[in-house]
Structures are given as structure tokens and as C-alpha cells.
PDB file of C-alpha atoms (C1' of nucleotides) in Angstrom:
ATOM      1  CA  MET A   1     173.693-134.151  79.982  1.00 59.00           C
ATOM      2  CA  SER A   2     176.179-134.030  77.306  1.00 58.00           C
ATOM      3  CA  ALA A   3     178.623-136.908  76.523  1.00 68.00           C
ATOM      4  CA  ALA A   4     181.822-136.767  77.875  1.00 71.00           C
ATOM      5  CA  PRO A   5     183.968-135.046  74.615  1.00 79.00           C
ATOM      6  CA  ASP A   6     186.807-137.415  72.675  1.00 94.00           C
ATOM      7  CA  LEU A   7     189.690-135.335  73.732  1.00 96.00           C
ATOM      8  CA  GLN A   8     192.091-137.530  71.020  1.00 97.00           C
ATOM      9  CA  PRO A   9     191.463-135.195  68.618  1.00 98.00           C
ATOM     10  CA  ALA A  10     191.839-131.951  70.548  1.00 98.00           C
ATOM     11  CA  PHE A  11     195.131-133.476  72.091  1.00 98.00           C
ATOM     12  CA  ARG A  12     196.347-134.544  68.605  1.00 98.00           C
ATOM     13  CA  ALA A  13     196.003-131.390  67.193  1.00 98.00           C
ATOM     14  CA  LEU A  14     197.149-129.265  69.796  1.00 98.00           C
ATOM     15  CA  ALA A  15     200.844-131.355  68.906  1.00 98.00           C
ATOM     16  CA  ASP A  16     202.005-129.978  66.459  1.00 98.00           C
ATOM     17  CA  PRO A  17     203.504-126.211  66.806  1.00 98.00           C
ATOM     18  CA  THR A  18     202.652-124.973  63.503  1.00 98.00           C
ATOM     19  CA  ARG A  19     199.554-125.637  64.867  1.00 98.00           C
ATOM     20  CA  ARG A  20     199.348-124.111  67.522  1.00 98.00           C
ATOM     21  CA  ASP A  21     201.029-120.744  65.812  1.00 98.00           C
ATOM     22  CA  ILE A  22     197.461-120.927  63.700  1.00 98.00           C
ATOM     23  CA  LEU A  23     195.656-121.339  66.147  1.00 98.00           C
ATOM     24  CA  LYS A  24     196.895-118.372  68.418  1.00 97.00           C
ATOM     25  CA  ARG A  25     196.764-116.304  65.254  1.00 97.00           C
ATOM     26  CA  LEU A  26     193.449-117.421  64.653  1.00 97.00           C
ATOM     27  CA  SER A  27     192.574-115.689  67.849  1.00 96.00           C
ATOM     28  CA  ALA A  28     193.320-112.332  66.859  1.00 94.00           C
ATOM     29  CA  ARG A  29     190.098-112.556  63.929  1.00 96.00           C
ATOM     30  CA  GLU A  30     189.731-114.738  60.934  1.00 97.00           C
ATOM     31  CA  MET A  31     191.717-115.224  58.131  1.00 98.00           C
ATOM     32  CA  THR A  32     191.790-116.702  54.897  1.00 98.00           C
ATOM     33  CA  LEU A  33     194.187-120.171  53.798  1.00 98.00           C
ATOM     34  CA  ALA A  34     196.548-117.817  51.821  1.00 97.00           C
ATOM     35  CA  GLU A  35     196.222-115.114  54.650  1.00 97.00           C
ATOM     36  CA  ILE A  36     197.543-118.336  56.778  1.00 98.00           C
ATOM     37  CA  THR A  37     200.192-119.254  54.881  1.00 97.00           C
ATOM     38  CA  ALA A  38     202.117-116.332  54.675  1.00 96.00           C
ATOM     39  CA  HIS A  39     203.588-116.711  58.072  1.00 95.00           C
ATOM     40  CA  CYS A  40     204.498-120.238  58.181  1.00 95.00           C
ATOM     41  CA  ASP A  41     206.670-121.340  55.720  1.00 94.00           C
ATOM     42  CA  MET A  42     205.407-124.111  53.663  1.00 97.00           C
ATOM     43  CA  THR A  43     202.896-124.523  50.598  1.00 97.00           C
ATOM     44  CA  ARG A  44     198.806-123.867  51.338  1.00 97.00           C
ATOM     45  CA  ALA A  45     198.952-126.906  51.037  1.00 97.00           C
ATOM     46  CA  ALA A  46     200.372-128.502  53.615  1.00 98.00           C
ATOM     47  CA  VAL A  47     198.863-125.748  55.721  1.00 98.00           C
ATOM     48  CA  LYS A  48     195.606-126.763  54.784  1.00 98.00           C
ATOM     49  CA  LYS A  49     196.540-130.321  56.070  1.00 98.00           C
ATOM     50  CA  HIS A  50     197.324-128.915  59.131  1.00 98.00           C
ATOM     51  CA  LEU A  51     193.401-126.863  58.838  1.00 98.00           C
ATOM     52  CA  VAL A  52     191.548-130.196  58.589  1.00 98.00           C
ATOM     53  CA  VAL A  53     193.611-131.322  61.670  1.00 98.00           C
ATOM     54  CA  LEU A  54     192.491-128.485  63.928  1.00 98.00           C
ATOM     55  CA  GLN A  55     189.378-129.325  62.443  1.00 98.00           C
ATOM     56  CA  ASP A  56     189.326-132.261  62.992  1.00 97.00           C
ATOM     57  CA  GLY A  57     190.045-131.038  66.819  1.00 97.00           C
ATOM     58  CA  ASN A  58     186.974-128.892  66.869  1.00 97.00           C
ATOM     59  CA  LEU A  59     189.362-125.941  67.141  1.00 98.00           C
ATOM     60  CA  ILE A  60     188.706-123.734  64.302  1.00 98.00           C
ATOM     61  CA  GLN A  61     185.727-123.695  61.999  1.00 97.00           C
ATOM     62  CA  MET A  62     186.137-122.317  58.862  1.00 97.00           C
ATOM     63  CA  ARG A  63     183.358-120.911  56.315  1.00 97.00           C
ATOM     64  CA  ARG A  64     183.073-120.206  53.263  1.00 96.00           C
ATOM     65  CA  SER A  65     183.015-116.090  51.382  1.00 96.00           C
ATOM     66  CA  GLY A  66     182.782-116.138  47.498  1.00 95.00           C
ATOM     67  CA  ARG A  67     186.078-117.303  46.475  1.00 96.00           C
ATOM     68  CA  GLU A  68     187.824-117.770  50.501  1.00 97.00           C
ATOM     69  CA  THR A  69     187.844-119.369  53.288  1.00 97.00           C
ATOM     70  CA  LEU A  70     187.615-117.820  56.690  1.00 98.00           C
ATOM     71  CA  SER A  71     189.047-119.972  59.675  1.00 98.00           C
ATOM     72  CA  SER A  72     188.331-118.876  63.079  1.00 97.00           C
ATOM     73  CA  LEU A  73     189.189-120.243  66.225  1.00 97.00           C
ATOM     74  CA  ASN A  74     186.685-122.061  68.160  1.00 97.00           C
ATOM     75  CA  ALA A  75     188.715-121.717  71.682  1.00 96.00           C
ATOM     76  CA  ASP A  76     185.886-123.087  73.834  1.00 96.00           C
ATOM     77  CA  ALA A  77     186.993-126.327  72.585  1.00 96.00           C
ATOM     78  CA  LEU A  78     190.577-125.844  74.560  1.00 97.00           C
ATOM     79  CA  LYS A  79     187.946-126.011  77.739  1.00 96.00           C
ATOM     80  CA  PRO A  80     187.701-130.210  78.171  1.00 96.00           C
ATOM     81  CA  VAL A  81     191.733-130.032  77.564  1.00 97.00           C
ATOM     82  CA  VAL A  82     192.420-127.553  80.340  1.00 97.00           C
ATOM     83  CA  ASN A  83     190.138-129.325  82.496  1.00 96.00           C
ATOM     84  CA  TRP A  84     191.728-133.127  81.870  1.00 97.00           C
ATOM     85  CA  LEU A  85     194.828-131.214  82.601  1.00 97.00           C
ATOM     86  CA  THR A  86     194.061-129.295  85.986  1.00 95.00           C
ATOM     87  CA  TYR A  87     192.961-132.999  87.409  1.00 96.00           C
ATOM     88  CA  PHE A  88     197.055-132.321  87.802  1.00 95.00           C
ATOM     89  CA  GLU A  89     196.640-128.833  89.174  1.00 92.00           C
ATOM     90  CA  SER A  90     196.690-131.279  93.020  1.00 90.00           C
ATOM     91  CA  PHE A  91     200.160-132.852  92.625  1.00 87.00           C
ATOM     92  CA  TRP A  92     202.199-129.883  91.442  1.00 86.00           C
ATOM     93  CA  ASP A  93     204.477-128.549  93.771  1.00 78.00           C
ATOM     94  CA  THR A  94     204.595-132.082  95.881  1.00 66.00           C
ATOM     95  CA  HIS A  95     207.954-132.988  95.946  1.00 55.00           C
ATOM     96  CA  LEU A  96     209.732-129.452  96.470  1.00 50.00           C
ATOM     97  CA  GLY A  97     207.175-128.932  99.514  1.00 40.00           C
ATOM     98  CA  ALA A  98     205.015-126.554  98.395  1.00 39.00           C
ATOM     99  CA  LEU A  99     207.100-123.464  98.535  1.00 40.00           C
ATOM    100  CA  HIS A 100     206.533-122.068  95.412  1.00 41.00           C
ATOM    101  CA  ASP A 101     203.323-119.743  94.823  1.00 41.00           C
ATOM    102  CA  THR A 102     201.969-121.743  91.944  1.00 43.00           C
ATOM    103  CA  LEU A 103     199.960-117.889  90.852  1.00 42.00           C
ATOM    104  CA  SER A 104     202.825-116.265  90.479  1.00 42.00           C
ATOM    105  CA  ASP A 105     204.543-119.375  88.587  1.00 44.00           C
ATOM    106  CA  LEU A 106     202.178-118.834  85.875  1.00 44.00           C
ATOM    107  CA  LYS A 107     202.710-115.485  85.795  1.00 43.00           C
ATOM    108  CA  ASP A 108     206.181-115.596  84.789  1.00 43.00           C
ATOM    109  CA  THR A 109     205.542-118.180  82.288  1.00 45.00           C
ATOM    110  CA  GLU A 110     203.298-116.234  80.737  1.00 41.00           C
ATOM    111  CA  LEU A 111     206.033-113.818  80.217  1.00 35.00           C
ATOM    112  CA  GLU A 112     208.631-115.686  79.451  1.00 40.00           C
ATOM    113  CA  ASP A 113     206.841-117.877  77.174  1.00 40.00           C
ATOM    114  CA  LYS A 114     207.490-117.029  73.200  1.00 39.00           C
ATOM    115  CA  GLU A 115     205.484-119.158  71.776  1.00 44.00           C
TER     116      GLU A 115
ATOM    117  CA  MET B   1     214.841-115.163  84.728  1.00 59.00           C
ATOM    118  CA  SER B   2     214.277-118.511  83.765  1.00 58.00           C
ATOM    119  CA  ALA B   3     214.354-119.801  80.078  1.00 69.00           C
ATOM    120  CA  ALA B   4     210.726-120.257  78.475  1.00 71.00           C
ATOM    121  CA  PRO B   5     210.016-124.039  78.639  1.00 79.00           C
ATOM    122  CA  ASP B   6     210.163-125.745  75.410  1.00 93.00           C
ATOM    123  CA  LEU B   7     206.582-126.913  75.050  1.00 96.00           C
ATOM    124  CA  GLN B   8     207.002-129.729  71.697  1.00 97.00           C
ATOM    125  CA  PRO B   9     207.748-132.870  74.131  1.00 98.00           C
ATOM    126  CA  ALA B  10     205.069-132.229  76.224  1.00 98.00           C
ATOM    127  CA  PHE B  11     202.776-131.449  73.855  1.00 98.00           C
ATOM    128  CA  ARG B  12     203.648-134.260  72.091  1.00 98.00           C
ATOM    129  CA  ALA B  13     204.063-136.857  74.828  1.00 98.00           C
ATOM    130  CA  LEU B  14     200.507-136.059  75.706  1.00 98.00           C
ATOM    131  CA  ALA B  15     198.941-136.563  72.299  1.00 98.00           C
ATOM    132  CA  ASP B  16     198.896-140.146  73.301  1.00 98.00           C
ATOM    133  CA  PRO B  17     196.320-141.618  74.830  1.00 98.00           C
ATOM    134  CA  THR B  18     197.904-144.793  76.526  1.00 98.00           C
ATOM    135  CA  ARG B  19     200.498-141.968  77.952  1.00 98.00           C
ATOM    136  CA  ARG B  20     197.342-139.911  78.944  1.00 98.00           C
ATOM    137  CA  ASP B  21     196.753-142.714  80.749  1.00 98.00           C
ATOM    138  CA  ILE B  22     199.925-143.491  82.216  1.00 98.00           C
ATOM    139  CA  LEU B  23     199.864-140.514  83.655  1.00 98.00           C
ATOM    140  CA  LYS B  24     196.614-140.976  85.655  1.00 97.00           C
ATOM    141  CA  ARG B  25     197.860-143.907  87.190  1.00 97.00           C
ATOM    142  CA  LEU B  26     201.288-142.081  87.607  1.00 97.00           C
ATOM    143  CA  SER B  27     199.390-139.728  90.429  1.00 96.00           C
ATOM    144  CA  ALA B  28     198.358-142.236  92.580  1.00 94.00           C
ATOM    145  CA  ARG B  29     201.744-143.752  92.792  1.00 96.00           C
ATOM    146  CA  GLU B  30     204.725-144.030  91.332  1.00 96.00           C
ATOM    147  CA  MET B  31     205.048-148.113  89.155  1.00 97.00           C
ATOM    148  CA  THR B  32     207.330-150.401  87.748  1.00 98.00           C
ATOM    149  CA  LEU B  33     207.250-150.732  84.305  1.00 98.00           C
ATOM    150  CA  ALA B  34     205.622-154.273  84.490  1.00 97.00           C
ATOM    151  CA  GLU B  35     202.994-152.630  86.775  1.00 97.00           C
ATOM    152  CA  ILE B  36     202.533-150.480  84.400  1.00 98.00           C
ATOM    153  CA  THR B  37     202.150-152.617  81.805  1.00 97.00           C
ATOM    154  CA  ALA B  38     199.889-154.867  83.006  1.00 96.00           C
ATOM    155  CA  HIS B  39     196.507-151.889  82.459  1.00 94.00           C
ATOM    156  CA  CYS B  40     197.959-151.205  78.583  1.00 94.00           C
ATOM    157  CA  ASP B  41     197.369-154.137  76.488  1.00 94.00           C
ATOM    158  CA  MET B  42     200.694-154.145  74.717  1.00 97.00           C
ATOM    159  CA  THR B  43     203.698-155.365  74.986  1.00 97.00           C
ATOM    160  CA  ARG B  44     206.478-153.904  78.043  1.00 97.00           C
ATOM    161  CA  ALA B  45     208.886-152.746  75.145  1.00 97.00           C
ATOM    162  CA  ALA B  46     205.888-150.965  73.866  1.00 98.00           C
ATOM    163  CA  VAL B  47     205.020-149.364  77.558  1.00 98.00           C
ATOM    164  CA  LYS B  48     208.855-148.487  78.094  1.00 98.00           C
ATOM    165  CA  LYS B  49     209.216-146.292  74.928  1.00 98.00           C
ATOM    166  CA  HIS B  50     205.867-144.420  75.916  1.00 98.00           C
ATOM    167  CA  LEU B  51     207.853-143.888  79.275  1.00 98.00           C
ATOM    168  CA  VAL B  52     210.230-142.540  77.806  1.00 98.00           C
ATOM    169  CA  VAL B  53     208.423-140.173  75.302  1.00 98.00           C
ATOM    170  CA  LEU B  54     206.861-139.015  78.674  1.00 98.00           C
ATOM    171  CA  GLN B  55     210.559-138.934  80.164  1.00 98.00           C
ATOM    172  CA  ASP B  56     211.205-136.636  76.984  1.00 97.00           C
ATOM    173  CA  GLY B  57     208.810-133.880  78.142  1.00 97.00           C
ATOM    174  CA  ASN B  58     209.716-134.177  81.351  1.00 97.00           C
ATOM    175  CA  LEU B  59     206.407-134.861  82.470  1.00 98.00           C
ATOM    176  CA  ILE B  60     207.601-138.464  84.261  1.00 98.00           C
ATOM    177  CA  GLN B  61     210.959-139.451  86.244  1.00 97.00           C
ATOM    178  CA  MET B  62     212.533-142.841  86.462  1.00 97.00           C
ATOM    179  CA  ARG B  63     214.462-143.661  89.179  1.00 97.00           C
ATOM    180  CA  ARG B  64     216.465-147.610  89.654  1.00 96.00           C
ATOM    181  CA  SER B  65     216.123-149.377  92.481  1.00 95.00           C
ATOM    182  CA  GLY B  66     217.458-152.892  92.761  1.00 95.00           C
ATOM    183  CA  ARG B  67     216.378-154.571  89.580  1.00 96.00           C
ATOM    184  CA  GLU B  68     213.482-152.239  88.919  1.00 96.00           C
ATOM    185  CA  THR B  69     212.677-149.021  87.818  1.00 97.00           C
ATOM    186  CA  LEU B  70     210.214-146.627  89.366  1.00 98.00           C
ATOM    187  CA  SER B  71     208.357-143.957  87.445  1.00 98.00           C
ATOM    188  CA  SER B  72     207.220-141.578  89.026  1.00 97.00           C
ATOM    189  CA  LEU B  73     204.795-137.809  87.826  1.00 97.00           C
ATOM    190  CA  ASN B  74     206.413-134.478  87.406  1.00 97.00           C
ATOM    191  CA  ALA B  75     202.911-132.887  87.070  1.00 96.00           C
ATOM    192  CA  ASP B  76     205.229-129.646  87.153  1.00 96.00           C
ATOM    193  CA  ALA B  77     205.477-130.144  83.479  1.00 96.00           C
ATOM    194  CA  LEU B  78     202.686-129.210  83.163  1.00 97.00           C
ATOM    195  CA  LYS B  79     202.151-125.398  84.466  1.00 96.00           C
ATOM    196  CA  PRO B  80     203.831-124.303  80.985  1.00 96.00           C
ATOM    197  CA  VAL B  81     201.079-126.300  79.114  1.00 97.00           C
ATOM    198  CA  VAL B  82     198.019-125.076  80.771  1.00 97.00           C
ATOM    199  CA  ASN B  83     199.561-121.507  81.001  1.00 96.00           C
ATOM    200  CA  TRP B  84     199.927-121.841  77.210  1.00 97.00           C
ATOM    201  CA  LEU B  85     196.374-123.290  76.797  1.00 97.00           C
ATOM    202  CA  THR B  86     194.599-120.403  79.567  1.00 95.00           C
ATOM    203  CA  TYR B  87     195.875-117.824  77.123  1.00 96.00           C
ATOM    204  CA  PHE B  88     192.838-118.727  74.941  1.00 95.00           C
ATOM    205  CA  GLU B  89     190.628-118.386  78.027  1.00 92.00           C
ATOM    206  CA  SER B  90     189.818-114.740  77.087  1.00 90.00           C
ATOM    207  CA  PHE B  91     188.193-116.050  74.109  1.00 87.00           C
ATOM    208  CA  TRP B  92     185.700-118.921  75.176  1.00 86.00           C
ATOM    209  CA  ASP B  93     182.502-117.731  75.060  1.00 78.00           C
ATOM    210  CA  THR B  94     182.457-115.208  72.429  1.00 66.00           C
ATOM    211  CA  HIS B  95     180.328-116.648  69.912  1.00 55.00           C
ATOM    212  CA  LEU B  96     177.896-117.284  72.366  1.00 50.00           C
ATOM    213  CA  GLY B  97     177.766-113.869  74.025  1.00 40.00           C
ATOM    214  CA  ALA B  98     179.137-115.237  76.965  1.00 39.00           C
ATOM    215  CA  LEU B  99     175.723-116.776  78.776  1.00 40.00           C
ATOM    216  CA  HIS B 100     176.849-120.105  80.403  1.00 41.00           C
ATOM    217  CA  ASP B 101     180.215-119.958  83.825  1.00 41.00           C
ATOM    218  CA  THR B 102     182.379-121.074  83.176  1.00 44.00           C
ATOM    219  CA  LEU B 103     183.579-122.308  86.111  1.00 42.00           C
ATOM    220  CA  SER B 104     181.095-124.582  85.890  1.00 43.00           C
ATOM    221  CA  ASP B 105     181.142-125.646  82.643  1.00 45.00           C
ATOM    222  CA  LEU B 106     184.736-127.214  83.655  1.00 44.00           C
ATOM    223  CA  LYS B 107     182.575-128.777  86.667  1.00 43.00           C
ATOM    224  CA  ASP B 108     180.427-130.440  84.555  1.00 43.00           C
ATOM    225  CA  THR B 109     183.161-131.399  82.569  1.00 45.00           C
ATOM    226  CA  GLU B 110     185.567-132.898  84.815  1.00 41.00           C
ATOM    227  CA  LEU B 111     182.742-135.602  86.354  1.00 36.00           C
ATOM    228  CA  GLU B 112     181.668-136.563  82.642  1.00 41.00           C
ATOM    229  CA  ASP B 113     184.956-136.457  81.412  1.00 40.00           C
ATOM    230  CA  LYS B 114     185.726-141.093  82.083  1.00 40.00           C
ATOM    231  CA  GLU B 115     189.567-140.592  80.094  1.00 45.00           C
TER     232      GLU B 115
ATOM    233  C1'  DT C   1     184.288-114.298  28.335  1.00 66.24           C
ATOM    234  C1'  DA C   2     188.915-115.425  29.769  1.00 66.24           C
ATOM    235  C1'  DA C   3     192.523-114.779  32.941  1.00 66.24           C
ATOM    236  C1'  DA C   4     193.733-114.119  37.561  1.00 66.24           C
ATOM    237  C1'  DT C   5     192.794-115.737  42.570  1.00 66.24           C
ATOM    238  C1'  DA C   6     191.644-118.559  46.093  1.00 66.24           C
ATOM    239  C1'  DG C   7     190.526-123.025  47.278  1.00 66.24           C
ATOM    240  C1'  DG C   8     190.160-128.096  47.060  1.00 66.24           C
ATOM    241  C1'  DA C   9     191.229-132.845  45.545  1.00 66.24           C
ATOM    242  C1'  DT C  10     195.059-136.582  44.732  1.00 66.24           C
ATOM    243  C1'  DA C  11     199.247-138.961  44.752  1.00 66.24           C
ATOM    244  C1'  DC C  12     203.530-139.466  45.944  1.00 66.24           C
ATOM    245  C1'  DC C  13     207.604-139.292  49.375  1.00 66.24           C
ATOM    246  C1'  DA C  14     211.006-139.468  53.487  1.00 66.24           C
ATOM    247  C1'  DA C  15     210.444-139.594  58.601  1.00 66.24           C
ATOM    248  C1'  DA C  16     208.301-140.336  62.440  1.00 66.24           C
ATOM    249  C1'  DT C  17     205.066-143.363  65.895  1.00 66.24           C
ATOM    250  C1'  DG C  18     203.128-147.179  67.595  1.00 66.24           C
ATOM    251  C1'  DG C  19     204.673-152.133  68.536  1.00 66.24           C
ATOM    252  C1'  DA C  20     206.237-156.671  68.157  1.00 66.24           C
ATOM    253  C1'  DA C  21     209.899-159.780  68.947  1.00 66.24           C
ATOM    254  C1'  DT C  22     214.124-160.685  70.250  1.00 66.24           C
ATOM    255  C1'  DC C  23     218.787-160.606  72.722  1.00 66.24           C
ATOM    256  C1'  DA C  24     221.510-158.921  77.128  1.00 66.24           C
ATOM    257  C1'  DT C  25     222.446-157.219  81.872  1.00 66.24           C
ATOM    258  C1'  DT C  26     221.242-157.018  86.470  1.00 66.24           C
ATOM    259  C1'  DT C  27     219.342-158.590  90.862  1.00 66.24           C
ATOM    260  C1'  DT C  28     217.260-161.237  93.645  1.00 66.24           C
ATOM    261  C1'  DA C  29     215.477-165.889  95.589  1.00 66.24           C
ATOM    262  C1'  DG C  30     216.817-170.632  96.877  1.00 66.24           C
TER     263       DG C  30
ATOM    264  C1'  DC D   1     226.146-170.719  91.688  1.00 66.24           C
ATOM    265  C1'  DT D   2     222.146-170.760  89.004  1.00 66.24           C
ATOM    266  C1'  DA D   3     217.774-170.241  88.112  1.00 66.24           C
ATOM    267  C1'  DA D   4     214.091-166.415  87.697  1.00 66.24           C
ATOM    268  C1'  DA D   5     212.580-161.837  87.276  1.00 66.24           C
ATOM    269  C1'  DA D   6     213.092-156.949  85.456  1.00 66.24           C
ATOM    270  C1'  DT D   7     214.138-154.309  82.541  1.00 66.24           C
ATOM    271  C1'  DG D   8     217.663-152.038  79.230  1.00 66.24           C
ATOM    272  C1'  DA D   9     218.473-152.149  73.868  1.00 66.24           C
ATOM    273  C1'  DT D  10     217.964-153.049  69.234  1.00 66.24           C
ATOM    274  C1'  DT D  11     215.960-154.419  64.997  1.00 66.24           C
ATOM    275  C1'  DC D  12     212.039-154.741  62.754  1.00 66.24           C
ATOM    276  C1'  DC D  13     207.555-153.600  60.167  1.00 66.24           C
ATOM    277  C1'  DA D  14     203.355-151.216  59.360  1.00 66.24           C
ATOM    278  C1'  DT D  15     200.911-146.935  59.675  1.00 66.24           C
ATOM    279  C1'  DT D  16     200.010-142.460  60.380  1.00 66.24           C
ATOM    280  C1'  DT D  17     202.692-138.104  59.463  1.00 66.24           C
ATOM    281  C1'  DG D  18     204.460-133.099  57.432  1.00 66.24           C
ATOM    282  C1'  DG D  19     205.293-132.023  53.016  1.00 66.24           C
ATOM    283  C1'  DT D  20     205.475-130.893  48.202  1.00 66.24           C
ATOM    284  C1'  DA D  21     203.422-131.266  43.266  1.00 66.24           C
ATOM    285  C1'  DT D  22     199.589-131.256  40.930  1.00 66.24           C
ATOM    286  C1'  DC D  23     195.407-131.077  38.662  1.00 66.24           C
ATOM    287  C1'  DC D  24     190.804-129.677  38.799  1.00 66.24           C
ATOM    288  C1'  DT D  25     187.099-126.358  40.356  1.00 66.24           C
ATOM    289  C1'  DA D  26     184.587-122.094  42.331  1.00 66.24           C
ATOM    290  C1'  DT D  27     184.927-117.054  41.771  1.00 66.24           C
ATOM    291  C1'  DT D  28     186.225-112.673  40.841  1.00 66.24           C
ATOM    292  C1'  DT D  29     186.992-108.741  38.071  1.00 66.24           C
ATOM    293  C1'  DA D  30     189.065-106.178  33.556  1.00 66.24           C
TER     294       DA D  30
END
DNA sequence: TAAATAGGATACCAAATGGAATCATTTTAG
DNA sequence: CTAAAATGATTCCATTTGGTATCCTATTTA
């Protein structure tokens, strides 16, 4: 059996909106530092730091190709995070009398959330 | 339709292990500041600050009862967070050839995770 | 090979964060 | 009524964090 993952680096990495945005962009394709920076409204060095934090959380990998470094998403690392949160699923809606359908709520949120 | 929730305060609140621990404890029952502090190995004032951050993320509510304040979990506020993360579900296991059964992986993680 | 590209590595800064200490306020127990 | 209990509010401090500016190294490519 594998050891329990340390959730802290992943939760830490997810706590910044710039980093969450980078994750979404990397879900489309792997990108160079310059490409990511083009969307981030901050310097290359600042974006690089965010990438290191994401790497610490194991949420991305980086591979060198010639003079550029490609960052790619490691979505699997989100599984333990989702699992931690899923523990609370049984407490949803308790104070409202469980009138809402959880699945339809989730779908609504997905459509509305612009982040 | 409701407005898209701002995920930042919730992700921020979840980024600290003490706060995640408090959430787990509050899932059992509402607790006073003194009760929570008894488990936290830090001063009452420090725990109080964590409670305020959790409240900012809408993850808990506080109600005054006489001279004590009861904090209780608002698990519903985790739904948008889970939903944001669920977007990445379609990217799980992609680099491994999708050999793993996602559900069994989640179950394993749940059993192992001690946090 | 020389110049332009793409990153890495540091040093430095202001602001946010985690925590302790202290003092004030409200309730409840005698 | 008075003291103890429970919390709130404020201040202060060290560390971390998000960012910029700079300098350095490795690749391309004209």
C-alpha cells in the first residue's frame, strides 16, 4: 500500500488564483514559461516561482526540451484533494433539509463559474 | 441564476492544516472556541483568527449563545471548490493510459489519509 | 562565432500571515 | 454584587509570500 499523500503542498498551490489559472491553461496543452507568462500580467520570474510551487504540490511536471522548458499538468495529484473534500459530502445541505439535488447544484455551479 | 461564487476565500481557508483540522472536528458537532483550542496547541487568539478566516470563506458560521460562541460547519461552501476541481477529472490518468479505476483509487486514498 | 532567445538563480521589498501577549467586555456562578 | 469564565479586540513580532530587478547560463540561428 502507498503512503498517505501530504496534502499541504497541493492545498498550498491551489490557494493562489494565478496558479489555479495556470492549471486550467495547462489542461489544454503543455506550455513554455514564456507562453504562460503571456497570460499572467507579471514578470517571467514571478510566473516561474508559481510554477515551482505547483511543482512542489506535484500538480505539474516540467521537462527541458532544447532551450525551453515545457510545463504540463499532473491532474492525478488532485485526486487526494478531491477525496479529502469528499469526506464532507455527507454534511451537505443538512441545515436546509436536503431539498436540493446535489448533482443539479454542481452542474449549475460549473456553468456559472468563470474562474 | 445565482452569481458565480468567489472561490478565493474558500481556497485560502483550506490552505492551512490547522484550519482543515478544525473543519473535520466541526463536522462532528458545533464547538466553542475553548473546545477547539483544546486540540490545537496554540493560543485562543490564534485559533480565533483561524475561525475568522474560515468564516470569510463561508466554511463555518458562528452563533453567540450566552457567553460562548458556537462555531459550526457550513459544508455546502465546499461544493463550488469540489466543482472547480472536478473540471480536471477528465484529465486524470491520461499519461498512464487510464489503467487505474478512479473509484478504487479514491477509496484507497480515503482509507490511508490520516489528515 | 555573435547576437538573440529561453530560462535559471539571486537579492531585495512590501504586504500578508501565523502566532503570542495583553486588555476590555459580557455572562454566569456564588 | 463580585469573581471567574469565555470571548472579542488590539498590538506587536517573525516568517512567508508574491513580485520586481538583475545577472548568468544554455541554445539557437543568422
